[in-house]
mmCIF file of C-alpha atoms and ligand atoms in Angstrom:
data_model
loop_
_atom_site.group_PDB
_atom_site.id
_atom_site.type_symbol
_atom_site.label_atom_id
_atom_site.label_comp_id
_atom_site.label_asym_id
_atom_site.label_seq_id
_atom_site.Cartn_x
_atom_site.Cartn_y
_atom_site.Cartn_z
ATOM 1 C CA MET A 993 86.945 169.321 70.240
ATOM 2 C CA THR A 994 90.590 170.186 70.686
ATOM 3 C CA GLN A 995 91.723 173.422 69.076
ATOM 4 C CA ARG A 996 94.705 173.073 66.777
ATOM 5 C CA PRO A 997 97.722 175.293 67.461
ATOM 6 C CA ASP A 998 97.229 177.115 64.140
ATOM 7 C CA GLY A 999 93.683 178.065 65.225
ATOM 8 C CA ASP A 1000 91.996 176.311 62.314
ATOM 9 C CA ASP A 1001 89.198 173.838 62.846
ATOM 10 C CA PRO A 1002 89.850 170.307 61.605
ATOM 11 C CA ASP A 1003 88.820 169.683 58.007
ATOM 12 C CA ILE A 1004 86.934 166.490 58.944
ATOM 13 C CA LEU A 1005 84.328 166.423 61.718
ATOM 14 C CA LEU A 1006 82.382 163.312 62.815
ATOM 15 C CA CYS A 1007 78.913 164.228 64.063
ATOM 16 C CA PRO A 1008 77.560 161.928 66.797
ATOM 17 C CA ASN A 1009 74.955 159.636 65.192
ATOM 18 C CA GLY A 1010 75.174 161.727 62.035
ATOM 19 C CA PRO A 1011 77.269 162.599 59.017
ATOM 20 C CA MET A 1012 80.930 163.264 58.479
ATOM 21 C CA ILE A 1013 81.459 166.955 57.673
ATOM 22 C CA LEU A 1014 84.219 167.677 55.205
ATOM 23 C CA ARG A 1015 85.600 171.181 55.038
ATOM 24 C CA GLY A 1016 87.289 172.230 51.830
ATOM 25 C CA HIS A 1017 88.061 170.259 48.698
ATOM 26 C CA HIS A 1018 88.039 166.478 48.849
ATOM 27 C CA VAL A 1019 87.575 163.623 46.384
ATOM 28 C CA ILE A 1020 85.329 160.796 47.636
ATOM 29 C CA ARG A 1021 85.310 157.313 46.094
ATOM 30 C CA THR A 1022 81.866 155.738 46.480
ATOM 31 C CA GLU A 1023 81.163 152.062 47.113
ATOM 32 C CA GLU A 1024 80.496 151.734 43.375
ATOM 33 C CA GLY A 1025 83.935 153.112 42.594
ATOM 34 C CA ASP A 1026 82.774 156.488 41.308
ATOM 35 C CA GLU A 1027 84.750 159.553 42.333
ATOM 36 C CA VAL A 1028 82.814 162.591 43.538
ATOM 37 C CA GLU A 1029 84.410 165.939 44.309
ATOM 38 C CA THR A 1030 83.151 168.180 47.065
ATOM 39 C CA GLU A 1031 81.915 171.509 45.656
ATOM 40 C CA ARG A 1032 80.835 173.507 48.676
ATOM 41 C CA PRO A 1033 82.842 174.886 51.599
ATOM 42 C CA PHE A 1034 81.208 172.283 53.896
ATOM 43 C CA ASN A 1035 79.852 168.906 52.732
ATOM 44 C CA ALA A 1036 77.994 166.312 54.810
ATOM 45 C CA VAL A 1037 78.771 162.692 53.934
ATOM 46 C CA CYS A 1038 76.341 160.018 55.093
ATOM 47 C CA ARG A 1039 77.640 157.561 57.687
ATOM 48 C CA CYS A 1040 74.323 155.868 58.555
ATOM 49 C CA GLY A 1041 73.681 154.252 55.169
ATOM 50 C CA GLY A 1042 70.113 155.542 55.046
ATOM 51 C CA THR A 1043 70.481 158.453 52.631
ATOM 52 C CA ALA A 1044 68.547 158.522 49.373
ATOM 53 C CA ARG A 1045 71.307 160.491 47.658
ATOM 54 C CA PRO A 1046 74.647 158.842 48.474
ATOM 55 C CA PRO A 1047 77.296 159.776 49.342
ATOM 56 C CA TRP A 1048 75.672 162.900 50.797
ATOM 57 C CA CYS A 1049 73.677 163.111 54.009
ATOM 58 C CA ASP A 1050 70.019 163.950 53.396
ATOM 59 C CA GLY A 1051 68.965 164.066 57.059
ATOM 60 C CA THR A 1052 67.588 160.504 57.147
ATOM 61 C CA HIS A 1053 69.841 159.713 60.117
ATOM 62 C CA LYS A 1054 67.525 161.897 62.253
ATOM 63 C CA VAL A 1055 64.525 159.729 61.328
ATOM 64 C CA LEU A 1056 66.473 156.510 61.952
ATOM 65 C CA ALA A 1057 67.515 157.757 65.407
ATOM 66 C CA ARG A 1058 63.841 158.110 66.379
ATOM 67 C CA GLY A 1059 63.212 154.423 65.661
ATOM 68 C CA PRO A 1060 60.228 152.820 63.959
ATOM 69 C CA ALA A 1061 57.124 154.951 63.471
ATOM 70 C CA ARG A 1062 54.372 154.395 66.030
ATOM 71 C CA ARG A 1063 50.782 153.621 65.105
ATOM 72 C CA ARG A 1064 47.941 155.415 66.774
HETATM 73 S S1 FES B 30 74.241 160.431 58.141
HETATM 74 FE FE1 FES B 30 72.654 161.716 57.505
HETATM 75 S S2 FES B 30 71.485 160.509 56.188
HETATM 76 FE FE2 FES B 30 73.058 159.196 56.830
#
């Protein structure tokens, strides 16, 4: 990641194979047209489409990256 001249980190970070991290206040418009405001200093937005609580990342991307479950 390139450091900005003002020393601040970017306010949007894209995690490889994972969520988009938003820093600070943002308003997100969901696919259904609802607007959701970020409430915490850092918020993880799902980019994989697998979350059970959109638009937020719930960690499902980690399971999807492992592939289908194996049978014993
Ligand atoms: S990016 Fe984490 S659940 Fe989709």
